[in-house]
Structure formats: C-alpha cells, structure tokens
PDB file of C-alpha atoms in Angstrom:
ATOM      1  CA  MET A1397       6.038   3.147  27.859  1.00 73.00           C
ATOM      2  CA  ILE A1398       3.340   1.162  26.132  1.00 77.00           C
ATOM      3  CA  ALA A1399       0.786   4.886  27.193  1.00 79.00           C
ATOM      4  CA  PHE A1400       3.556   6.181  24.916  1.00 78.00           C
ATOM      5  CA  LEU A1401       3.541   3.600  22.027  1.00 83.00           C
ATOM      6  CA  GLN A1402      -0.296   4.181  22.405  1.00 84.00           C
ATOM      7  CA  GLN A1403      -0.814   7.542  21.340  1.00 86.00           C
ATOM      8  CA  PRO A1404      -0.313   8.449  17.724  1.00 88.00           C
ATOM      9  CA  TRP A1405       3.313   8.553  16.201  1.00 92.00           C
ATOM     10  CA  PRO A1406       4.624  11.179  14.557  1.00 94.00           C
ATOM     11  CA  TRP A1407       5.599  11.188  10.555  1.00 96.00           C
ATOM     12  CA  TYR A1408       9.592  11.500  11.362  1.00 97.00           C
ATOM     13  CA  VAL A1409       9.384   7.939  13.445  1.00 96.00           C
ATOM     14  CA  ALA A1410       6.594   6.214  11.025  1.00 97.00           C
ATOM     15  CA  GLY A1411       8.621   7.443   7.633  1.00 97.00           C
ATOM     16  CA  PRO A1412      12.216   6.652   8.879  1.00 98.00           C
ATOM     17  CA  LEU A1413      11.338   2.965   9.971  1.00 97.00           C
ATOM     18  CA  ILE A1414       9.600   2.299   6.767  1.00 97.00           C
ATOM     19  CA  GLY A1415      12.539   3.374   5.138  1.00 97.00           C
ATOM     20  CA  LEU A1416      14.554   0.398   7.580  1.00 97.00           C
ATOM     21  CA  LEU A1417      12.814  -2.063   5.556  1.00 97.00           C
ATOM     22  CA  VAL A1418      14.485  -1.257   2.024  1.00 97.00           C
ATOM     23  CA  PRO A1419      17.329  -2.400   3.950  1.00 97.00           C
ATOM     24  CA  ALA A1420      16.573  -5.348   5.829  1.00 97.00           C
ATOM     25  CA  LEU A1421      14.828  -7.101   3.133  1.00 97.00           C
ATOM     26  CA  LEU A1422      17.554  -6.735   0.601  1.00 97.00           C
ATOM     27  CA  LEU A1423      20.376  -7.499   3.427  1.00 97.00           C
ATOM     28  CA  THR A1424      18.526 -10.520   4.947  1.00 96.00           C
ATOM     29  CA  GLY A1425      17.701 -12.361   1.809  1.00 94.00           C
ATOM     30  CA  ASN A1426      17.715  -9.661  -0.796  1.00 96.00           C
ATOM     31  CA  LYS A1427      14.609  -9.244  -1.059  1.00 96.00           C
ATOM     32  CA  THR A1428      12.951  -6.016  -2.641  1.00 96.00           C
ATOM     33  CA  PHE A1429       9.991  -4.382  -0.930  1.00 96.00           C
ATOM     34  CA  GLY A1430       6.825  -4.095  -2.179  1.00 95.00           C
ATOM     35  CA  ILE A1431       3.086  -5.289  -1.809  1.00 96.00           C
ATOM     36  CA  SER A1432       0.537  -6.021  -4.496  1.00 96.00           C
ATOM     37  CA  SER A1433       2.483  -7.909  -6.119  1.00 96.00           C
ATOM     38  CA  ASN A1434       1.216 -10.691  -3.907  1.00 97.00           C
ATOM     39  CA  PHE A1435      -2.687  -9.855  -5.336  1.00 97.00           C
ATOM     40  CA  ARG A1436      -0.718 -12.085  -8.438  1.00 97.00           C
ATOM     41  CA  HIS A1437       0.552 -14.281  -6.219  1.00 98.00           C
ATOM     42  CA  ILE A1438      -2.625 -15.389  -4.921  1.00 97.00           C
ATOM     43  CA  CYS A1439      -4.014 -15.855  -8.600  1.00 97.00           C
ATOM     44  CA  ALA A1440      -1.674 -17.629  -9.552  1.00 97.00           C
ATOM     45  CA  ALA A1441      -1.948 -19.971  -6.478  1.00 97.00           C
ATOM     46  CA  CYS A1442      -5.774 -19.951  -7.377  1.00 96.00           C
ATOM     47  CA  ALA A1443      -6.784 -19.439 -10.040  1.00 95.00           C
ATOM     48  CA  PRO A1444      -4.263 -19.393 -12.765  1.00 95.00           C
ATOM     49  CA  ALA A1445      -7.080 -20.257 -15.605  1.00 94.00           C
ATOM     50  CA  ASN A1446      -3.718 -20.580 -18.105  1.00 94.00           C
ATOM     51  CA  ILE A1447      -3.239 -17.418 -18.212  1.00 96.00           C
ATOM     52  CA  SER A1448       0.480 -16.617 -19.277  1.00 96.00           C
ATOM     53  CA  PHE A1449       1.139 -13.960 -16.414  1.00 97.00           C
ATOM     54  CA  PHE A1450      -0.756 -16.518 -13.711  1.00 97.00           C
ATOM     55  CA  ASN A1451       1.940 -19.029 -14.968  1.00 96.00           C
ATOM     56  CA  TYR A1452       4.913 -18.704 -12.904  1.00 96.00           C
ATOM     57  CA  ASN A1453       7.069 -20.420  -9.971  1.00 96.00           C
ATOM     58  CA  TRP A1454       4.689 -18.508  -7.504  1.00 96.00           C
ATOM     59  CA  ARG A1455       6.420 -20.178  -4.463  1.00 95.00           C
ATOM     60  CA  LYS A1456       9.271 -19.115  -4.924  1.00 94.00           C
ATOM     61  CA  GLU A1457       7.799 -15.509  -3.964  1.00 95.00           C
ATOM     62  CA  SER A1458       6.310 -16.590  -0.669  1.00 95.00           C
ATOM     63  CA  TRP A1459       8.448 -15.179   1.076  1.00 97.00           C
ATOM     64  CA  ASN A1460       5.790 -11.740   0.106  1.00 97.00           C
ATOM     65  CA  LEU A1461       2.812 -13.692   0.878  1.00 97.00           C
ATOM     66  CA  ILE A1462       4.735 -14.341   4.791  1.00 97.00           C
ATOM     67  CA  PHE A1463       4.811 -10.941   4.690  1.00 97.00           C
ATOM     68  CA  ALA A1464       2.014  -9.979   4.130  1.00 97.00           C
ATOM     69  CA  LEU A1465       0.790 -12.188   6.700  1.00 97.00           C
ATOM     70  CA  GLY A1466       2.743 -10.268   9.312  1.00 98.00           C
ATOM     71  CA  ILE A1467       1.240  -6.972   8.433  1.00 97.00           C
ATOM     72  CA  LEU A1468      -2.434  -8.200   8.910  1.00 97.00           C
ATOM     73  CA  ALA A1469      -1.341 -10.185  12.047  1.00 97.00           C
ATOM     74  CA  GLY A1470       1.008  -6.219  12.774  1.00 97.00           C
ATOM     75  CA  GLY A1471      -2.339  -4.755  12.635  1.00 95.00           C
ATOM     76  CA  VAL A1472      -4.327  -6.620  14.867  1.00 95.00           C
ATOM     77  CA  VAL A1473      -1.157  -7.011  17.566  1.00 95.00           C
ATOM     78  CA  ALA A1474      -1.678  -2.607  17.192  1.00 93.00           C
ATOM     79  CA  ALA A1475      -5.799  -2.323  17.439  1.00 90.00           C
ATOM     80  CA  GLN A1476      -5.601  -5.127  20.220  1.00 90.00           C
ATOM     81  CA  TRP A1477      -2.533  -4.237  22.317  1.00 90.00           C
ATOM     82  CA  LEU A1478      -1.567  -0.456  21.286  1.00 89.00           C
ATOM     83  CA  GLY A1479      -4.765   1.443  20.661  1.00 83.00           C
ATOM     84  CA  ASN A1480      -6.024   4.821  22.695  1.00 78.00           C
ATOM     85  CA  GLY A1481      -9.627   4.312  21.660  1.00 77.00           C
ATOM     86  CA  GLN A1482      -9.908   7.983  20.813  1.00 79.00           C
ATOM     87  CA  PRO A1483     -11.736   9.551  17.405  1.00 79.00           C
ATOM     88  CA  ALA A1484      -8.883  10.558  14.979  1.00 79.00           C
ATOM     89  CA  SER A1485      -8.510  14.510  15.028  1.00 85.00           C
ATOM     90  CA  ILE A1486      -9.506  15.389  11.810  1.00 90.00           C
ATOM     91  CA  HIS A1487      -8.797  19.163   9.521  1.00 94.00           C
ATOM     92  CA  PRO A1488     -11.879  20.836  10.451  1.00 94.00           C
ATOM     93  CA  ALA A1489     -12.655  21.172   6.500  1.00 95.00           C
ATOM     94  CA  LEU A1490     -12.602  17.892   5.902  1.00 95.00           C
ATOM     95  CA  ALA A1491     -15.160  17.399   9.249  1.00 93.00           C
ATOM     96  CA  ALA A1492     -17.613  19.788   7.627  1.00 94.00           C
ATOM     97  CA  GLU A1493     -17.336  18.499   4.212  1.00 94.00           C
ATOM     98  CA  LEU A1494     -17.906  15.200   5.443  1.00 94.00           C
ATOM     99  CA  SER A1495     -19.661  15.269   7.646  1.00 93.00           C
ATOM    100  CA  LEU A1496     -22.143  16.243   5.493  1.00 93.00           C
ATOM    101  CA  HIS A1497     -22.762  12.955   3.764  1.00 93.00           C
ATOM    102  CA  GLY A1498     -22.984  11.075   7.258  1.00 90.00           C
ATOM    103  CA  VAL A1499     -19.340  10.917   7.820  1.00 92.00           C
ATOM    104  CA  HIS A1500     -18.029  11.082  10.902  1.00 89.00           C
ATOM    105  CA  PRO A1501     -14.901  10.244  12.508  1.00 85.00           C
ATOM    106  CA  GLU A1502     -14.535   8.103  14.564  1.00 80.00           C
ATOM    107  CA  ALA A1503     -11.976   5.738  16.904  1.00 69.00           C
ATOM    108  CA  ALA A1504     -11.974   2.632  13.929  1.00 67.00           C
ATOM    109  CA  ILE A1505      -9.443   3.095  11.184  1.00 82.00           C
ATOM    110  CA  VAL A1506     -11.881   3.387   8.223  1.00 88.00           C
ATOM    111  CA  PRO A1507     -15.648   4.862   8.879  1.00 90.00           C
ATOM    112  CA  SER A1508     -18.070   2.058   9.087  1.00 87.00           C
ATOM    113  CA  SER A1509     -21.057   4.646   7.500  1.00 89.00           C
ATOM    114  CA  LEU A1510     -18.384   3.600   3.983  1.00 91.00           C
ATOM    115  CA  PHE A1511     -16.919   0.945   5.327  1.00 90.00           C
ATOM    116  CA  GLY A1512     -19.587  -1.591   7.586  1.00 88.00           C
ATOM    117  CA  ILE A1513     -20.005  -4.350   6.547  1.00 87.00           C
ATOM    118  CA  ASP A1514     -23.792  -3.540   6.334  1.00 88.00           C
ATOM    119  CA  GLN A1515     -22.727  -0.893   3.823  1.00 89.00           C
ATOM    120  CA  ILE A1516     -21.521  -3.288   0.888  1.00 87.00           C
ATOM    121  CA  PHE A1517     -25.466  -3.391  -0.393  1.00 88.00           C
ATOM    122  CA  THR A1518     -25.631   0.326  -0.428  1.00 92.00           C
ATOM    123  CA  LEU A1519     -24.752   1.886  -3.943  1.00 94.00           C
ATOM    124  CA  ARG A1520     -21.797   3.748  -1.626  1.00 93.00           C
ATOM    125  CA  GLY A1521     -20.120   1.265  -0.286  1.00 92.00           C
ATOM    126  CA  LEU A1522     -20.435  -1.377  -3.355  1.00 93.00           C
ATOM    127  CA  ILE A1523     -18.262   1.441  -5.182  1.00 96.00           C
ATOM    128  CA  LEU A1524     -15.671   2.412  -2.861  1.00 96.00           C
ATOM    129  CA  MET A1525     -15.315  -1.176  -1.554  1.00 95.00           C
ATOM    130  CA  ILE A1526     -15.300  -3.342  -5.142  1.00 96.00           C
ATOM    131  CA  GLY A1527     -15.310  -0.365  -7.256  1.00 97.00           C
ATOM    132  CA  GLY A1528     -12.190   0.980  -4.494  1.00 97.00           C
ATOM    133  CA  GLY A1529     -10.373  -2.154  -4.786  1.00 97.00           C
ATOM    134  CA  LEU A1530     -10.762  -3.239  -8.001  1.00 98.00           C
ATOM    135  CA  LEU A1531      -9.041  -0.557  -9.302  1.00 98.00           C
ATOM    136  CA  VAL A1532      -6.316  -0.618  -6.616  1.00 98.00           C
ATOM    137  CA  GLY A1533      -6.212  -4.106  -8.071  1.00 98.00           C
ATOM    138  CA  PHE A1534      -5.848  -3.777 -11.337  1.00 98.00           C
ATOM    139  CA  GLY A1535      -3.964  -0.707 -11.586  1.00 98.00           C
ATOM    140  CA  THR A1536      -0.765  -1.475  -9.098  1.00 98.00           C
ATOM    141  CA  ARG A1537      -0.816  -4.276 -11.748  1.00 98.00           C
ATOM    142  CA  TYR A1538      -0.760  -2.591 -15.124  1.00 98.00           C
ATOM    143  CA  ALA A1539       1.578  -0.043 -13.208  1.00 97.00           C
ATOM    144  CA  GLY A1540       3.708  -2.769 -12.497  1.00 96.00           C
ATOM    145  CA  GLY A1541       3.814  -1.538  -8.643  1.00 96.00           C
ATOM    146  CA  CYS A1542       2.184   0.388  -5.541  1.00 95.00           C
ATOM    147  CA  THR A1543       3.164   2.948  -3.089  1.00 96.00           C
ATOM    148  CA  SER A1544       5.179   0.645  -1.725  1.00 95.00           C
ATOM    149  CA  GLY A1545       7.695  -1.048  -4.522  1.00 96.00           C
ATOM    150  CA  HIS A1546       7.720   2.520  -6.505  1.00 96.00           C
ATOM    151  CA  SER A1547       7.489   4.836  -4.372  1.00 96.00           C
ATOM    152  CA  ILE A1548       9.421   3.671  -1.777  1.00 96.00           C
ATOM    153  CA  MET A1549      11.574   0.972  -3.076  1.00 97.00           C
ATOM    154  CA  GLY A1550      12.050   2.545  -6.646  1.00 97.00           C
ATOM    155  CA  LEU A1551      12.548   5.994  -5.940  1.00 97.00           C
ATOM    156  CA  SER A1552      15.241   4.515  -3.336  1.00 97.00           C
ATOM    157  CA  SER A1553      17.129   2.895  -5.805  1.00 96.00           C
ATOM    158  CA  LEU A1554      16.780   5.558  -8.251  1.00 96.00           C
ATOM    159  CA  GLN A1555      14.324   4.468 -11.050  1.00 96.00           C
ATOM    160  CA  TRP A1556      12.927   7.058 -12.784  1.00 97.00           C
ATOM    161  CA  PRO A1557      10.451   5.171 -13.638  1.00 97.00           C
ATOM    162  CA  SER A1558       8.844   4.266 -10.088  1.00 97.00           C
ATOM    163  CA  LEU A1559       9.423   8.673 -10.262  1.00 98.00           C
ATOM    164  CA  VAL A1560       6.135   8.118 -13.237  1.00 98.00           C
ATOM    165  CA  ALA A1561       4.400   6.310 -11.387  1.00 98.00           C
ATOM    166  CA  THR A1562       4.461   7.452  -8.088  1.00 98.00           C
ATOM    167  CA  ILE A1563       3.735  11.556  -9.870  1.00 98.00           C
ATOM    168  CA  ALA A1564       0.558   9.592 -11.225  1.00 98.00           C
ATOM    169  CA  PHE A1565      -0.791   7.626  -8.198  1.00 98.00           C
ATOM    170  CA  MET A1566      -1.018  11.178  -7.203  1.00 98.00           C
ATOM    171  CA  ALA A1567      -3.138  13.160 -10.088  1.00 98.00           C
ATOM    172  CA  GLY A1568      -5.641  10.196  -9.408  1.00 98.00           C
ATOM    173  CA  GLY A1569      -6.015   9.981  -5.887  1.00 98.00           C
ATOM    174  CA  PHE A1570      -6.114  14.262  -6.195  1.00 98.00           C
ATOM    175  CA  LEU A1571      -8.667  13.830  -9.246  1.00 98.00           C
ATOM    176  CA  MET A1572     -11.223  11.646  -6.905  1.00 98.00           C
ATOM    177  CA  ALA A1573     -10.517  12.836  -3.514  1.00 97.00           C
ATOM    178  CA  ASN A1574     -11.037  16.314  -4.997  1.00 97.00           C
ATOM    179  CA  LEU A1575     -13.837  16.021  -7.752  1.00 97.00           C
ATOM    180  CA  ILE A1576     -15.129  12.024  -8.298  1.00 97.00           C
ATOM    181  CA  LEU A1577     -15.320  11.076  -4.377  1.00 97.00           C
ATOM    182  CA  PRO A1578     -17.473  13.912  -3.611  1.00 95.00           C
ATOM    183  CA  GLN A1579     -19.541  12.460  -6.174  1.00 95.00           C
ATOM    184  CA  ILE A1580     -19.602   9.686  -4.703  1.00 96.00           C
ATOM    185  CA  LEU A1581     -20.640  10.667  -1.394  1.00 95.00           C
ATOM    186  CA  ALA A1582     -23.687  12.366  -1.978  1.00 93.00           C
ATOM    187  CA  LEU A1583     -25.237   9.305  -3.390  1.00 88.00           C
TER     188      LEU A1583
ATOM    189  CA  MET B 551      11.814 -22.095   9.891  1.00 70.00           C
ATOM    190  CA  LYS B 552      14.207 -19.083   6.976  1.00 83.00           C
ATOM    191  CA  TYR B 553      10.503 -16.985   6.053  1.00 92.00           C
ATOM    192  CA  ILE B 554      10.051 -16.500   9.679  1.00 95.00           C
ATOM    193  CA  LYS B 555      12.126 -13.066   9.476  1.00 96.00           C
ATOM    194  CA  TYR B 556       9.534 -12.009   6.950  1.00 97.00           C
ATOM    195  CA  LEU B 557       7.258 -12.916   8.959  1.00 97.00           C
ATOM    196  CA  LEU B 558       8.796 -10.269  11.958  1.00 97.00           C
ATOM    197  CA  PHE B 559       9.339  -6.971   9.754  1.00 97.00           C
ATOM    198  CA  GLY B 560       5.510  -7.304   8.247  1.00 97.00           C
ATOM    199  CA  VAL B 561       4.123  -7.298  12.023  1.00 97.00           C
ATOM    200  CA  LEU B 562       6.330  -4.714  12.771  1.00 97.00           C
ATOM    201  CA  PHE B 563       5.588  -2.738   9.277  1.00 97.00           C
ATOM    202  CA  GLY B 564       1.817  -3.431  10.105  1.00 97.00           C
ATOM    203  CA  ILE B 565       1.954  -2.361  13.430  1.00 96.00           C
ATOM    204  CA  VAL B 566       3.919   1.364  11.547  1.00 96.00           C
ATOM    205  CA  LEU B 567       0.571   1.067   9.471  1.00 96.00           C
ATOM    206  CA  VAL B 568      -1.992   1.776  12.463  1.00 94.00           C
ATOM    207  CA  LYS B 569       0.272   3.312  14.813  1.00 93.00           C
ATOM    208  CA  ALA B 570       1.227   6.284  12.606  1.00 94.00           C
ATOM    209  CA  GLU B 571      -2.689   6.641  10.943  1.00 93.00           C
ATOM    210  CA  MET B 572      -1.101   5.531   7.726  1.00 93.00           C
ATOM    211  CA  ILE B 573      -3.964   3.002   7.396  1.00 93.00           C
ATOM    212  CA  SER B 574      -6.935   5.915   8.192  1.00 93.00           C
ATOM    213  CA  TRP B 575      -9.232   6.757   5.014  1.00 95.00           C
ATOM    214  CA  PHE B 576      -8.796  10.186   6.796  1.00 94.00           C
ATOM    215  CA  ARG B 577      -5.373  10.721   6.797  1.00 95.00           C
ATOM    216  CA  ILE B 578      -5.485   9.993   2.494  1.00 96.00           C
ATOM    217  CA  GLN B 579      -8.448  12.543   2.223  1.00 96.00           C
ATOM    218  CA  GLU B 580      -6.410  15.469   3.679  1.00 96.00           C
ATOM    219  CA  MET B 581      -3.257  14.305   2.062  1.00 97.00           C
ATOM    220  CA  PHE B 582      -4.922  14.655  -1.381  1.00 97.00           C
ATOM    221  CA  ARG B 583      -6.471  17.942  -0.504  1.00 96.00           C
ATOM    222  CA  MET B 584      -3.666  18.729   0.543  1.00 96.00           C
ATOM    223  CA  GLN B 585      -4.961  19.613   4.531  1.00 96.00           C
ATOM    224  CA  SER B 586      -2.136  18.106   6.449  1.00 95.00           C
ATOM    225  CA  PHE B 587       1.711  17.485   6.042  1.00 96.00           C
ATOM    226  CA  HIS B 588       1.747  14.489   8.583  1.00 96.00           C
ATOM    227  CA  MET B 589       1.205  11.207   5.067  1.00 96.00           C
ATOM    228  CA  TYR B 590       4.037  13.779   2.945  1.00 97.00           C
ATOM    229  CA  GLY B 591       6.552  13.272   5.981  1.00 97.00           C
ATOM    230  CA  ILE B 592       6.432   9.559   6.135  1.00 97.00           C
ATOM    231  CA  ILE B 593       6.444   8.997   3.367  1.00 97.00           C
ATOM    232  CA  GLY B 594       9.279  11.843   2.125  1.00 97.00           C
ATOM    233  CA  SER B 595      11.201  10.757   5.765  1.00 98.00           C
ATOM    234  CA  ALA B 596      10.569   6.742   4.654  1.00 98.00           C
ATOM    235  CA  VAL B 597      12.307   7.610   1.418  1.00 98.00           C
ATOM    236  CA  ALA B 598      15.187   9.509   2.338  1.00 98.00           C
ATOM    237  CA  THR B 599      16.144   6.477   4.791  1.00 98.00           C
ATOM    238  CA  GLY B 600      15.754   4.166   1.805  1.00 98.00           C
ATOM    239  CA  LEU B 601      18.010   6.329  -0.587  1.00 97.00           C
ATOM    240  CA  LEU B 602      20.082   6.913   2.148  1.00 98.00           C
ATOM    241  CA  SER B 603      20.352   3.077   2.691  1.00 98.00           C
ATOM    242  CA  VAL B 604      20.759   2.049  -1.189  1.00 97.00           C
ATOM    243  CA  TRP B 605      23.554   4.195  -1.677  1.00 98.00           C
ATOM    244  CA  LEU B 606      25.623   2.893   1.617  1.00 98.00           C
ATOM    245  CA  ILE B 607      25.151  -0.410  -0.291  1.00 97.00           C
ATOM    246  CA  ARG B 608      26.606   0.188  -2.942  1.00 96.00           C
ATOM    247  CA  ARG B 609      28.864   2.908  -2.502  1.00 96.00           C
ATOM    248  CA  PHE B 610      30.154  -0.039   0.840  1.00 97.00           C
ATOM    249  CA  ASN B 611      29.122  -2.320  -2.107  1.00 95.00           C
ATOM    250  CA  ILE B 612      27.864  -4.405   1.296  1.00 96.00           C
ATOM    251  CA  LYS B 613      26.641  -7.697   1.021  1.00 97.00           C
ATOM    252  CA  THR B 614      23.814 -10.003   2.599  1.00 96.00           C
ATOM    253  CA  ILE B 615      24.105 -11.709   5.627  1.00 95.00           C
ATOM    254  CA  HIS B 616      24.911 -14.743   3.135  1.00 95.00           C
ATOM    255  CA  GLY B 617      27.496 -13.140   2.157  1.00 95.00           C
ATOM    256  CA  GLU B 618      25.840 -12.214  -1.285  1.00 95.00           C
ATOM    257  CA  THR B 619      25.639  -9.511  -3.787  1.00 96.00           C
ATOM    258  CA  VAL B 620      22.955  -6.668  -3.382  1.00 96.00           C
ATOM    259  CA  VAL B 621      20.301  -7.538  -6.410  1.00 94.00           C
ATOM    260  CA  ILE B 622      18.066  -4.308  -7.330  1.00 95.00           C
ATOM    261  CA  PRO B 623      15.883  -5.748 -10.389  1.00 94.00           C
ATOM    262  CA  GLU B 624      15.784  -2.461 -12.944  1.00 94.00           C
ATOM    263  CA  LYS B 625      11.986  -0.901 -13.516  1.00 94.00           C
ATOM    264  CA  LYS B 626      11.395  -0.544 -17.104  1.00 94.00           C
ATOM    265  CA  PHE B 627       9.450   1.773 -18.168  1.00 96.00           C
ATOM    266  CA  ASN B 628       5.927   1.277 -19.881  1.00 96.00           C
ATOM    267  CA  LYS B 629       2.672   3.432 -20.504  1.00 97.00           C
ATOM    268  CA  GLY B 630       1.747   0.785 -17.856  1.00 97.00           C
ATOM    269  CA  GLN B 631       2.773   2.614 -15.405  1.00 97.00           C
ATOM    270  CA  ILE B 632       1.183   6.279 -16.365  1.00 98.00           C
ATOM    271  CA  TYR B 633      -2.060   4.692 -17.495  1.00 98.00           C
ATOM    272  CA  GLY B 634      -2.136   1.638 -14.139  1.00 98.00           C
ATOM    273  CA  GLY B 635      -0.895   4.570 -12.079  1.00 98.00           C
ATOM    274  CA  LEU B 636      -3.682   6.569 -12.143  1.00 98.00           C
ATOM    275  CA  LEU B 637      -6.299   4.338 -12.530  1.00 98.00           C
ATOM    276  CA  PHE B 638      -4.356   2.520  -8.839  1.00 98.00           C
ATOM    277  CA  GLY B 639      -4.742   6.537  -7.609  1.00 98.00           C
ATOM    278  CA  LEU B 640      -8.610   6.734  -8.344  1.00 98.00           C
ATOM    279  CA  GLY B 641      -8.603   3.525  -6.191  1.00 98.00           C
ATOM    280  CA  TRP B 642      -6.148   5.034  -3.626  1.00 97.00           C
ATOM    281  CA  ALA B 643      -8.310   7.549  -2.377  1.00 97.00           C
ATOM    282  CA  MET B 644     -11.604   5.959  -2.185  1.00 97.00           C
ATOM    283  CA  THR B 645     -10.471   2.750  -0.505  1.00 96.00           C
ATOM    284  CA  GLY B 646      -8.029   4.944   1.766  1.00 94.00           C
ATOM    285  CA  ALA B 647      -5.400   2.361   1.604  1.00 93.00           C
ATOM    286  CA  CYS B 648      -2.938   1.101  -0.655  1.00 92.00           C
ATOM    287  CA  PRO B 649      -2.173  -2.311  -0.687  1.00 94.00           C
ATOM    288  CA  GLY B 650      -0.152  -2.538   2.118  1.00 94.00           C
ATOM    289  CA  PRO B 651      -2.188  -1.238   4.656  1.00 95.00           C
ATOM    290  CA  LEU B 652      -5.667  -2.800   2.950  1.00 96.00           C
ATOM    291  CA  PHE B 653      -3.975  -5.657   5.412  1.00 96.00           C
ATOM    292  CA  ALA B 654      -3.693  -3.923   7.959  1.00 95.00           C
ATOM    293  CA  GLN B 655      -6.624  -2.461   8.479  1.00 94.00           C
ATOM    294  CA  ALA B 656      -8.581  -5.961   7.796  1.00 93.00           C
ATOM    295  CA  GLY B 657      -6.288  -6.857  10.244  1.00 92.00           C
ATOM    296  CA  THR B 658      -7.709  -4.590  13.348  1.00 90.00           C
ATOM    297  CA  GLY B 659     -11.243  -5.846  12.539  1.00 84.00           C
ATOM    298  CA  ALA B 660     -12.775  -3.814  10.097  1.00 83.00           C
ATOM    299  CA  ALA B 661     -13.921  -6.893   7.915  1.00 83.00           C
ATOM    300  CA  ALA B 662     -15.649  -4.948   4.652  1.00 88.00           C
ATOM    301  CA  VAL B 663     -11.805  -4.745   4.572  1.00 92.00           C
ATOM    302  CA  GLY B 664     -11.835  -8.409   3.167  1.00 94.00           C
ATOM    303  CA  VAL B 665     -14.370  -7.777   0.438  1.00 95.00           C
ATOM    304  CA  THR B 666     -12.144  -4.635  -0.431  1.00 96.00           C
ATOM    305  CA  ILE B 667      -9.107  -7.050  -0.988  1.00 97.00           C
ATOM    306  CA  LEU B 668     -11.257 -10.205  -2.644  1.00 97.00           C
ATOM    307  CA  ALA B 669     -12.491  -6.653  -5.547  1.00 97.00           C
ATOM    308  CA  ALA B 670      -7.841  -6.163  -5.489  1.00 98.00           C
ATOM    309  CA  ILE B 671      -7.612  -9.917  -6.348  1.00 98.00           C
ATOM    310  CA  ALA B 672      -9.919  -9.798  -8.748  1.00 98.00           C
ATOM    311  CA  GLY B 673      -8.880  -6.202 -10.484  1.00 98.00           C
ATOM    312  CA  THR B 674      -4.720  -8.334 -10.276  1.00 98.00           C
ATOM    313  CA  TRP B 675      -7.283 -10.747 -12.043  1.00 98.00           C
ATOM    314  CA  LEU B 676      -8.651  -8.899 -14.939  1.00 98.00           C
ATOM    315  CA  TYR B 677      -5.650  -7.041 -14.979  1.00 98.00           C
ATOM    316  CA  GLY B 678      -4.171 -10.367 -16.676  1.00 97.00           C
ATOM    317  CA  ARG B 679      -6.642 -11.893 -18.770  1.00 97.00           C
ATOM    318  CA  PHE B 680      -7.071  -8.491 -20.467  1.00 97.00           C
ATOM    319  CA  ARG B 681      -2.695  -7.481 -20.055  1.00 97.00           C
ATOM    320  CA  GLU B 682      -2.370  -8.408 -24.144  1.00 96.00           C
ATOM    321  CA  LYS B 683      -4.667  -5.786 -25.010  1.00 96.00           C
ATOM    322  CA  LEU B 684      -3.850  -2.950 -22.738  1.00 97.00           C
ATOM    323  CA  PRO B 685      -2.131  -0.298 -24.150  1.00 96.00           C
ATOM    324  CA  HIS B 686       1.918  -0.472 -22.909  1.00 94.00           C
TER     325      HIS B 686
END
C-alpha cells in the first residue's frame, strides 16, 4: 500500500480528488474553494496600514488560513513518508534546454539551482523568487482569484469571468515560459 | 475544533499536490511548453468533477451538513481578471507554483519558497495599496 502511494500519482486520480474539494467545502460549511485570498487575510491581520482593502474582519475567514496550514502539513507528510526519492522524469526537450543553464531534474520539487537558499542573492534567484512571488501575489488579487478560485471553483460553477481569468493565466504562463524565462535563465 | 475538517481537507489537498507532482517546477514548465498532458489532465478532470458536483447540488437542492442552502457567490467581471490574470500567469511560470502549491512546496522542505511566499504577501499588499489607481 505504502509502495503504491509512493509512486507519482496519475492525473486521473489527482484531478477528481481535487475536484471533490469543491463539494466537500460547500457541503460541510458553505465555503468556496480558493487559496490566494489567504495572502489578503495575512495582510489584513499583520499590516492593514489603514488601507480600506485590508480593513475587514479577516477572523471570519480564518477557516481558509487553517486550510492553507493543512496544505503545508500535507506537503510535510508527502515529502517525509510518501516520497520515492527519484528525480523527476521530464521531457527530453525540456531537459536539454534547462541543462544549458545548469538546471537539472532532481528529487526535489523545485530545482535547488534556482530556488535554493544560496540563490536568494543571485540575480537569477532574486528575479525568480522575489519577482515571481510579487507577480503571483499582485496578479491573483488583481484578478480576484487563482487557479483554485477561478479555474476550478469558478469554472465548476459556470462563471464566465473565471474563464476569462483562466485564459489570461495561461496566456501569461505561455509568454513567460517560452519567451521571457529563457532570458532570465541565461543571466 | 469546528475548523479541524478544513485542516484535514488541506492535508489531503497538500498530499495530492505533491504526489501528482503538481507542485513540481518542471511539470509547470512542461505544461506551458505543451510537452506533457499531465497538468491539463489534472485541471480538466478536476473541473469536470467540480462541474458535476455543483450541478448535482443545484439540481437536487442538496443542503449542507448543517441544513443550509448552498450559496456560491457570483463573480463579477472586471478588467482585473485580464490584467491581473496575465501578471499572475507570468509569476506562475517563474515560480512553478500558484498559491496552493506554494504552501505545499514550503512543506516539502524547500525553505527558500518561504521567500516566494513572503514576496506574494508583499505583492498582495501592493495591490491593496494601489488598488484605486489601477484600471478595473
């Protein structure tokens, strides 16, 4: 059983499990699936700075912070007890492209040659971690949701603004991965 | 104690994110380069499952465990979904993670991801600070 769980899980197992979070949250407490709002709640809790956008009762949304804490704990459980220690098997074209920049597939989820602690003070690491993080936080709130809130929850409830947002997410991702990221990796 | 279920849902979600390699920077790169079906299969089947669930809840007026009617807030369109969506997409391909996976990545012991999470919180704060000046 454990050996079975330690294999990477196929998409047709993972996708439906994630989709089931939608009814699970709705039926156990009338909550809508979404993660990025947590960044707003943290701002509201720690640094509201008289900004009206952060002036609301974030404690009423604390279920979502607990949910995020659970995701973090799930990451710990999976890495400690359900890992197989194998490097990621990736598409040969991607492997070839990345190896030009000294990035190689490894057992870790994120390549340490880009996202290691020692990379924080390199230009490449700084752009990817700080720049990427700023864009994720700013962009999701500007869009009113992320992949969970728009692409899964919003599309599941047939909300067309979520389709617009999802198309924009993908367009931004394609642009970055194919045109801009190669320039950053070459730094 | 009433929040313990959300903790459990989060733990399950976190485990799926890690084990299906959805939080892998490499899988996100493959997705945006059309080199793998994996992420499309996950998102597609998650949406299909969610769609069916919401349809069933509405069709049969299924109540919550507390007997309440299920309410799904309506999302209103504004240009932020385009501008913000594009900006988030850029960040998604850089970090290899959207907000949920960021928490899971940190849990797997990628300590530097803590920096990315702090940057994401700062990005959200900047949005709040300059919200009125942005086109919506």
